[in-house]
PDB file of C-alpha atoms in Angstrom:
ATOM      1  CA  UNK A 101     -14.205  -2.984   1.562  1.00  0.00           C
ATOM      2  CA  UNK A 102     -12.187  -6.195   1.444  1.00  0.00           C
ATOM      3  CA  UNK A 103     -13.680  -9.438   0.236  1.00  0.00           C
ATOM      4  CA  UNK A 104     -12.571 -11.330   3.358  1.00  0.00           C
ATOM      5  CA  UNK A 105     -13.448  -9.972   6.785  1.00  0.00           C
ATOM      6  CA  UNK A 106     -10.841  -9.763   9.524  1.00  0.00           C
ATOM      7  CA  UNK A 107     -10.956  -7.969  12.869  1.00  0.00           C
ATOM      8  CA  UNK A 108      -9.131  -4.659  12.667  1.00  0.00           C
ATOM      9  CA  UNK A 109      -7.046  -5.394  15.731  1.00  0.00           C
ATOM     10  CA  UNK A 110      -6.263  -8.121  18.224  1.00  0.00           C
ATOM     11  CA  UNK A 111      -4.054  -7.826  21.273  1.00  0.00           C
ATOM     12  CA  UNK A 112      -2.580 -10.095  23.882  1.00  0.00           C
ATOM     13  CA  UNK A 113       0.043 -10.270  26.567  1.00  0.00           C
ATOM     14  CA  UNK A 114       3.360 -12.057  26.085  1.00  0.00           C
ATOM     15  CA  UNK A 115       2.915 -15.796  26.394  1.00  0.00           C
ATOM     16  CA  UNK A 116      -0.803 -15.726  25.670  1.00  0.00           C
ATOM     17  CA  UNK A 117      -2.560 -17.146  22.632  1.00  0.00           C
ATOM     18  CA  UNK A 118      -4.575 -15.084  20.191  1.00  0.00           C
ATOM     19  CA  UNK A 119      -6.725 -16.044  17.230  1.00  0.00           C
ATOM     20  CA  UNK A 120      -7.411 -13.984  14.121  1.00  0.00           C
ATOM     21  CA  UNK A 121     -10.503 -14.856  12.117  1.00  0.00           C
ATOM     22  CA  UNK A 122     -10.956 -14.501   8.366  1.00  0.00           C
ATOM     23  CA  UNK A 123     -14.529 -14.800   7.162  1.00  0.00           C
ATOM     24  CA  UNK A 124     -15.368 -15.312   3.529  1.00  0.00           C
ATOM     25  CA  UNK A 125     -18.103 -17.069   1.594  1.00  0.00           C
ATOM     26  CA  UNK A 126     -18.925 -20.394   0.026  1.00  0.00           C
ATOM     27  CA  UNK A 127     -17.174 -19.132  -3.135  1.00  0.00           C
ATOM     28  CA  UNK A 128     -13.786 -18.681  -1.518  1.00  0.00           C
ATOM     29  CA  UNK A 129     -12.783 -19.769   1.992  1.00  0.00           C
ATOM     30  CA  UNK A 130     -15.632 -22.254   2.213  1.00  0.00           C
ATOM     31  CA  UNK A 131     -14.947 -23.758  -1.186  1.00  0.00           C
ATOM     32  CA  UNK A 132     -11.205 -24.218  -1.303  1.00  0.00           C
ATOM     33  CA  UNK A 133      -8.305 -25.124   0.936  1.00  0.00           C
ATOM     34  CA  UNK A 134      -6.209 -22.444  -0.747  1.00  0.00           C
ATOM     35  CA  UNK A 135      -6.237 -20.178   2.297  1.00  0.00           C
ATOM     36  CA  UNK A 136      -2.993 -18.472   3.271  1.00  0.00           C
ATOM     37  CA  UNK A 137      -1.800 -16.034   5.918  1.00  0.00           C
ATOM     38  CA  UNK A 138       0.848 -13.329   5.731  1.00  0.00           C
ATOM     39  CA  UNK A 139       2.732 -11.363   8.366  1.00  0.00           C
ATOM     40  CA  UNK A 140       3.713  -7.807   7.507  1.00  0.00           C
ATOM     41  CA  UNK A 141       6.059  -5.611   9.470  1.00  0.00           C
ATOM     42  CA  UNK A 142       5.903  -2.046   8.101  1.00  0.00           C
ATOM     43  CA  UNK A 143       8.597  -1.338   5.558  1.00  0.00           C
ATOM     44  CA  UNK A 144       9.432  -4.995   5.088  1.00  0.00           C
ATOM     45  CA  UNK A 145       8.310  -7.628   2.638  1.00  0.00           C
ATOM     46  CA  UNK A 146       5.220  -9.560   3.745  1.00  0.00           C
ATOM     47  CA  UNK A 147       6.068 -13.069   4.898  1.00  0.00           C
ATOM     48  CA  UNK A 148       4.111 -16.253   4.226  1.00  0.00           C
ATOM     49  CA  UNK A 149       3.134 -17.821   7.545  1.00  0.00           C
ATOM     50  CA  UNK A 150       0.535 -20.453   6.611  1.00  0.00           C
ATOM     51  CA  UNK A 151      -0.645 -21.894   3.312  1.00  0.00           C
ATOM     52  CA  UNK A 152      -3.351 -24.368   2.317  1.00  0.00           C
ATOM     53  CA  UNK A 153      -5.200 -23.613   5.565  1.00  0.00           C
ATOM     54  CA  UNK A 154      -2.763 -25.184   8.000  1.00  0.00           C
ATOM     55  CA  UNK A 155       0.658 -25.806   6.464  1.00  0.00           C
ATOM     56  CA  UNK A 156       3.653 -23.954   7.841  1.00  0.00           C
ATOM     57  CA  UNK A 157       6.483 -23.155   5.452  1.00  0.00           C
ATOM     58  CA  UNK A 158       9.943 -24.177   6.486  1.00  0.00           C
ATOM     59  CA  UNK A 159      11.369 -21.708   8.986  1.00  0.00           C
ATOM     60  CA  UNK A 160       8.058 -20.464  10.379  1.00  0.00           C
ATOM     61  CA  UNK A 161       7.682 -20.986  14.108  1.00  0.00           C
ATOM     62  CA  UNK A 162       5.323 -23.752  15.230  1.00  0.00           C
ATOM     63  CA  UNK A 163       3.651 -21.132  17.434  1.00  0.00           C
ATOM     64  CA  UNK A 164       1.680 -20.242  14.315  1.00  0.00           C
ATOM     65  CA  UNK A 165      -1.142 -22.531  13.287  1.00  0.00           C
ATOM     66  CA  UNK A 166      -4.081 -22.337  10.920  1.00  0.00           C
ATOM     67  CA  UNK A 167      -7.506 -23.904  10.703  1.00  0.00           C
ATOM     68  CA  UNK A 168     -10.799 -23.579   8.878  1.00  0.00           C
ATOM     69  CA  UNK A 169     -14.439 -24.197   9.655  1.00  0.00           C
ATOM     70  CA  UNK A 170     -17.028 -23.507   7.020  1.00  0.00           C
ATOM     71  CA  UNK A 171     -16.508 -20.058   5.543  1.00  0.00           C
ATOM     72  CA  UNK A 172     -14.151 -18.919   8.311  1.00  0.00           C
ATOM     73  CA  UNK A 173     -10.416 -19.507   8.515  1.00  0.00           C
ATOM     74  CA  UNK A 174      -8.360 -18.758  11.598  1.00  0.00           C
ATOM     75  CA  UNK A 175      -4.752 -18.044  12.462  1.00  0.00           C
ATOM     76  CA  UNK A 176      -3.666 -18.783  16.022  1.00  0.00           C
ATOM     77  CA  UNK A 177      -0.492 -17.442  17.533  1.00  0.00           C
ATOM     78  CA  UNK A 178       0.459 -19.212  20.735  1.00  0.00           C
ATOM     79  CA  UNK A 179       3.091 -18.077  23.214  1.00  0.00           C
ATOM     80  CA  UNK A 180       2.780 -14.526  21.943  1.00  0.00           C
ATOM     81  CA  UNK A 181       6.108 -12.687  21.624  1.00  0.00           C
ATOM     82  CA  UNK A 182       7.002  -9.058  21.044  1.00  0.00           C
ATOM     83  CA  UNK A 183       8.295  -9.898  17.558  1.00  0.00           C
ATOM     84  CA  UNK A 184       4.799 -11.107  16.591  1.00  0.00           C
ATOM     85  CA  UNK A 185       3.547  -7.529  16.656  1.00  0.00           C
ATOM     86  CA  UNK A 186       2.671  -6.876  13.015  1.00  0.00           C
ATOM     87  CA  UNK A 187      -0.195  -6.764  10.543  1.00  0.00           C
ATOM     88  CA  UNK A 188      -1.634 -10.092   9.411  1.00  0.00           C
ATOM     89  CA  UNK A 189      -3.551 -10.706   6.194  1.00  0.00           C
ATOM     90  CA  UNK A 190      -5.495 -13.708   5.012  1.00  0.00           C
ATOM     91  CA  UNK A 191      -6.016 -14.656   1.386  1.00  0.00           C
ATOM     92  CA  UNK A 192      -8.070 -17.190  -0.506  1.00  0.00           C
ATOM     93  CA  UNK A 193      -8.587 -18.456  -4.011  1.00  0.00           C
ATOM     94  CA  UNK A 194     -12.091 -17.697  -5.227  1.00  0.00           C
ATOM     95  CA  UNK A 195     -14.384 -19.041  -7.925  1.00  0.00           C
ATOM     96  CA  UNK A 196     -15.225 -15.479  -8.908  1.00  0.00           C
ATOM     97  CA  UNK A 197     -13.408 -13.775 -11.769  1.00  0.00           C
ATOM     98  CA  UNK A 198     -11.239 -11.981  -9.222  1.00  0.00           C
ATOM     99  CA  UNK A 199      -9.442 -15.304  -8.589  1.00  0.00           C
ATOM    100  CA  UNK A 200      -7.600 -14.106  -5.458  1.00  0.00           C
ATOM    101  CA  UNK A 201      -9.094 -12.173  -2.533  1.00  0.00           C
ATOM    102  CA  UNK A 202      -7.549 -10.759   0.608  1.00  0.00           C
ATOM    103  CA  UNK A 203      -8.725  -9.691   4.025  1.00  0.00           C
ATOM    104  CA  UNK A 204      -8.509  -6.150   5.305  1.00  0.00           C
ATOM    105  CA  UNK A 205      -5.708  -7.009   7.664  1.00  0.00           C
ATOM    106  CA  UNK A 206      -5.469  -7.371  11.452  1.00  0.00           C
ATOM    107  CA  UNK A 207      -3.069  -5.377  13.575  1.00  0.00           C
ATOM    108  CA  UNK A 208      -1.657  -7.545  16.324  1.00  0.00           C
ATOM    109  CA  UNK A 209      -0.452  -5.737  19.420  1.00  0.00           C
ATOM    110  CA  UNK A 210       1.596  -7.351  22.151  1.00  0.00           C
ATOM    111  CA  UNK A 211       0.711  -5.604  25.387  1.00  0.00           C
TER     112      UNK A 211
ATOM    113  CA  UNK B 155      16.436 -17.339  -1.358  1.00  0.00           C
ATOM    114  CA  UNK B 156      14.331 -15.599  -3.988  1.00  0.00           C
ATOM    115  CA  UNK B 157      14.262 -11.837  -3.632  1.00  0.00           C
ATOM    116  CA  UNK B 158      11.962  -9.381  -5.353  1.00  0.00           C
ATOM    117  CA  UNK B 159      12.524  -5.636  -5.548  1.00  0.00           C
ATOM    118  CA  UNK B 160      10.119  -3.039  -6.907  1.00  0.00           C
ATOM    119  CA  UNK B 161      11.322   0.124  -8.617  1.00  0.00           C
ATOM    120  CA  UNK B 162       9.713   3.100 -10.293  1.00  0.00           C
ATOM    121  CA  UNK B 163       8.503   6.665  -9.749  1.00  0.00           C
ATOM    122  CA  UNK B 164       6.992   7.449  -6.381  1.00  0.00           C
ATOM    123  CA  UNK B 165       4.843  10.256  -7.758  1.00  0.00           C
ATOM    124  CA  UNK B 166       2.546  10.135 -10.761  1.00  0.00           C
ATOM    125  CA  UNK B 167       0.242  12.846 -12.016  1.00  0.00           C
ATOM    126  CA  UNK B 168      -3.486  12.195 -12.414  1.00  0.00           C
ATOM    127  CA  UNK B 169      -4.467  10.774 -15.829  1.00  0.00           C
ATOM    128  CA  UNK B 170      -0.915   9.602 -16.472  1.00  0.00           C
ATOM    129  CA  UNK B 171       0.480   6.061 -16.500  1.00  0.00           C
ATOM    130  CA  UNK B 172       1.969   4.360 -13.470  1.00  0.00           C
ATOM    131  CA  UNK B 173       4.932   2.166 -14.408  1.00  0.00           C
ATOM    132  CA  UNK B 174       6.739  -0.165 -12.019  1.00  0.00           C
ATOM    133  CA  UNK B 175       9.316  -2.894 -12.461  1.00  0.00           C
ATOM    134  CA  UNK B 176      10.029  -5.906 -10.280  1.00  0.00           C
ATOM    135  CA  UNK B 177      13.522  -7.368 -10.368  1.00  0.00           C
ATOM    136  CA  UNK B 178      13.792 -11.020  -9.413  1.00  0.00           C
ATOM    137  CA  UNK B 179      16.994 -12.503  -8.040  1.00  0.00           C
ATOM    138  CA  UNK B 180      17.720 -16.221  -7.895  1.00  0.00           C
ATOM    139  CA  UNK B 181      16.013 -18.331 -10.493  1.00  0.00           C
ATOM    140  CA  UNK B 182      14.503 -17.394 -13.817  1.00  0.00           C
ATOM    141  CA  UNK B 183      11.017 -15.948 -14.205  1.00  0.00           C
ATOM    142  CA  UNK B 184      10.869 -18.018 -17.352  1.00  0.00           C
ATOM    143  CA  UNK B 185      10.976 -21.323 -15.537  1.00  0.00           C
ATOM    144  CA  UNK B 186       8.754 -23.263 -13.209  1.00  0.00           C
ATOM    145  CA  UNK B 187       5.027 -23.007 -12.715  1.00  0.00           C
ATOM    146  CA  UNK B 188       5.035 -19.567 -11.167  1.00  0.00           C
ATOM    147  CA  UNK B 189       2.624 -16.693 -11.518  1.00  0.00           C
ATOM    148  CA  UNK B 190       4.449 -13.375 -11.157  1.00  0.00           C
ATOM    149  CA  UNK B 191       2.015 -10.994  -9.524  1.00  0.00           C
ATOM    150  CA  UNK B 192       1.342  -7.431  -8.504  1.00  0.00           C
ATOM    151  CA  UNK B 193      -0.595  -6.568  -5.365  1.00  0.00           C
ATOM    152  CA  UNK B 194      -1.375  -3.185  -3.868  1.00  0.00           C
ATOM    153  CA  UNK B 195      -2.271  -1.884  -0.437  1.00  0.00           C
ATOM    154  CA  UNK B 196      -4.219   1.324  -0.111  1.00  0.00           C
ATOM    155  CA  UNK B 197      -3.427   3.468   2.938  1.00  0.00           C
ATOM    156  CA  UNK B 198      -5.321   2.101   5.902  1.00  0.00           C
ATOM    157  CA  UNK B 199      -6.967  -0.639   3.865  1.00  0.00           C
ATOM    158  CA  UNK B 200      -6.421  -4.237   2.911  1.00  0.00           C
ATOM    159  CA  UNK B 201      -4.598  -5.824   0.016  1.00  0.00           C
ATOM    160  CA  UNK B 202      -5.854  -5.911  -3.553  1.00  0.00           C
ATOM    161  CA  UNK B 203      -4.538  -8.386  -6.108  1.00  0.00           C
ATOM    162  CA  UNK B 204      -3.887  -6.661  -9.439  1.00  0.00           C
ATOM    163  CA  UNK B 205      -2.957  -9.579 -11.666  1.00  0.00           C
ATOM    164  CA  UNK B 206      -0.237 -11.933 -12.865  1.00  0.00           C
ATOM    165  CA  UNK B 207       1.930 -12.975 -15.734  1.00  0.00           C
ATOM    166  CA  UNK B 208       2.555 -16.701 -15.964  1.00  0.00           C
ATOM    167  CA  UNK B 209       5.948 -18.062 -16.992  1.00  0.00           C
ATOM    168  CA  UNK B 210       4.239 -19.100 -20.239  1.00  0.00           C
ATOM    169  CA  UNK B 211       3.454 -15.455 -20.922  1.00  0.00           C
ATOM    170  CA  UNK B 212      -0.240 -15.731 -20.158  1.00  0.00           C
ATOM    171  CA  UNK B 213      -1.694 -12.887 -18.125  1.00  0.00           C
ATOM    172  CA  UNK B 214      -4.747 -12.416 -15.955  1.00  0.00           C
ATOM    173  CA  UNK B 215      -6.009  -9.208 -14.419  1.00  0.00           C
ATOM    174  CA  UNK B 216      -8.409  -8.325 -11.620  1.00  0.00           C
ATOM    175  CA  UNK B 217     -11.646  -7.423 -13.460  1.00  0.00           C
ATOM    176  CA  UNK B 218     -11.874  -4.203 -11.438  1.00  0.00           C
ATOM    177  CA  UNK B 219      -8.640  -2.972 -13.064  1.00  0.00           C
ATOM    178  CA  UNK B 220      -8.563  -4.972 -16.277  1.00  0.00           C
ATOM    179  CA  UNK B 221      -9.251  -2.072 -18.634  1.00  0.00           C
ATOM    180  CA  UNK B 222      -6.239  -0.116 -17.312  1.00  0.00           C
ATOM    181  CA  UNK B 223      -3.638  -2.783 -16.457  1.00  0.00           C
ATOM    182  CA  UNK B 224      -0.846  -4.423 -18.403  1.00  0.00           C
ATOM    183  CA  UNK B 225       1.688  -6.813 -16.886  1.00  0.00           C
ATOM    184  CA  UNK B 226       4.630  -7.813 -19.018  1.00  0.00           C
ATOM    185  CA  UNK B 227       7.918  -9.650 -18.595  1.00  0.00           C
ATOM    186  CA  UNK B 228      11.480  -9.115 -19.745  1.00  0.00           C
ATOM    187  CA  UNK B 229      13.086 -12.519 -19.390  1.00  0.00           C
ATOM    188  CA  UNK B 230      16.504 -11.254 -20.481  1.00  0.00           C
ATOM    189  CA  UNK B 231      16.589  -8.968 -17.434  1.00  0.00           C
ATOM    190  CA  UNK B 232      14.622 -11.345 -15.202  1.00  0.00           C
ATOM    191  CA  UNK B 233      12.092  -8.610 -14.531  1.00  0.00           C
ATOM    192  CA  UNK B 234       8.383  -8.134 -14.871  1.00  0.00           C
ATOM    193  CA  UNK B 235       6.505  -4.875 -15.040  1.00  0.00           C
ATOM    194  CA  UNK B 236       3.213  -3.208 -14.257  1.00  0.00           C
ATOM    195  CA  UNK B 237       1.562  -0.430 -16.214  1.00  0.00           C
ATOM    196  CA  UNK B 238      -1.606   1.212 -14.934  1.00  0.00           C
ATOM    197  CA  UNK B 239      -3.119   3.879 -17.154  1.00  0.00           C
ATOM    198  CA  UNK B 240      -5.343   6.854 -16.432  1.00  0.00           C
ATOM    199  CA  UNK B 241      -4.479   6.930 -12.739  1.00  0.00           C
ATOM    200  CA  UNK B 242      -6.428   8.880 -10.139  1.00  0.00           C
ATOM    201  CA  UNK B 243      -5.919   9.549  -6.449  1.00  0.00           C
ATOM    202  CA  UNK B 244      -7.676   6.246  -5.787  1.00  0.00           C
ATOM    203  CA  UNK B 245      -4.621   4.484  -7.217  1.00  0.00           C
ATOM    204  CA  UNK B 246      -2.376   5.871  -4.478  1.00  0.00           C
ATOM    205  CA  UNK B 247      -1.069   2.783  -2.715  1.00  0.00           C
ATOM    206  CA  UNK B 248       1.936   0.691  -1.825  1.00  0.00           C
ATOM    207  CA  UNK B 249       2.585  -1.655  -4.728  1.00  0.00           C
ATOM    208  CA  UNK B 250       4.131  -5.061  -4.059  1.00  0.00           C
ATOM    209  CA  UNK B 251       5.352  -7.649  -6.501  1.00  0.00           C
ATOM    210  CA  UNK B 252       5.174 -11.287  -5.456  1.00  0.00           C
ATOM    211  CA  UNK B 253       5.611 -14.836  -6.681  1.00  0.00           C
ATOM    212  CA  UNK B 254       2.372 -16.813  -6.700  1.00  0.00           C
ATOM    213  CA  UNK B 255       2.274 -20.589  -6.563  1.00  0.00           C
ATOM    214  CA  UNK B 256      -0.578 -21.959  -8.610  1.00  0.00           C
ATOM    215  CA  UNK B 257      -1.866 -24.793 -10.707  1.00  0.00           C
ATOM    216  CA  UNK B 258      -4.163 -25.221 -13.659  1.00  0.00           C
ATOM    217  CA  UNK B 259      -7.010 -25.802 -11.210  1.00  0.00           C
ATOM    218  CA  UNK B 260      -6.359 -23.017  -8.714  1.00  0.00           C
ATOM    219  CA  UNK B 261      -4.084 -20.330  -7.315  1.00  0.00           C
ATOM    220  CA  UNK B 262      -2.487 -21.179  -3.998  1.00  0.00           C
ATOM    221  CA  UNK B 263      -0.196 -18.798  -2.135  1.00  0.00           C
ATOM    222  CA  UNK B 264       2.365 -16.024  -2.481  1.00  0.00           C
ATOM    223  CA  UNK B 265       5.662 -17.411  -1.239  1.00  0.00           C
ATOM    224  CA  UNK B 266       7.951 -14.422  -1.884  1.00  0.00           C
ATOM    225  CA  UNK B 267       7.147 -10.717  -1.851  1.00  0.00           C
ATOM    226  CA  UNK B 268       8.933  -7.469  -2.465  1.00  0.00           C
ATOM    227  CA  UNK B 269       8.907  -4.914   0.328  1.00  0.00           C
ATOM    228  CA  UNK B 270       6.713  -2.628  -1.730  1.00  0.00           C
ATOM    229  CA  UNK B 271       6.968   0.865  -3.141  1.00  0.00           C
ATOM    230  CA  UNK B 272       4.658   3.759  -2.381  1.00  0.00           C
ATOM    231  CA  UNK B 273       3.143   5.429  -5.412  1.00  0.00           C
ATOM    232  CA  UNK B 274       1.303   8.677  -4.842  1.00  0.00           C
ATOM    233  CA  UNK B 275      -0.999  10.081  -7.486  1.00  0.00           C
ATOM    234  CA  UNK B 276      -1.036  13.850  -7.215  1.00  0.00           C
ATOM    235  CA  UNK B 277      -0.580  16.909  -9.346  1.00  0.00           C
TER     236      UNK B 277
END
């Protein structure tokens, strides 16, 4: 069982917006702004999409945005496109001795 | 663009040692404030951070694996390695290496990853 809780799957039609939640605790997501999101297409290297809650690295589409409220972080994909179909993982720094925790991953399907 | 590539046996027998190497292209693993990490993904499950080696040579391991893990670096080859001893079927996973951005007061994000290599533990 992963330390951060994500929905197993989220789907949407092309052009729609979807949001993926990532729920942690007051020791990780709620305590730090070191929350990041990764996109993973099978067989490829995971790609950093958002870091420090809401910062997009250079080259990442502005259709991807991040936010946080309390112990829950969220990734929103707007204007959903076929190429967005992938697995998405959240991660956070934690005050526990584990230091870094991940979510279980969310499979995004474009209908 | 930094690229990371994992290499090593895809099949390891139970009780033996899993050994993987990550080759880093562009830039030296001996420079900058980077934490060179290993992460694994069990089939059908989420990601698990295994640990890191800092460019200073300091290491840190996930407490759940600490007794069995060693991460080391070969700066002359610009590679870092993972050794996991006494493996069982529960260690079957895709193993990724990644570069972690961090500071003395916290670990931030993984900006570059390898595509991963599947290691199966089976007799």
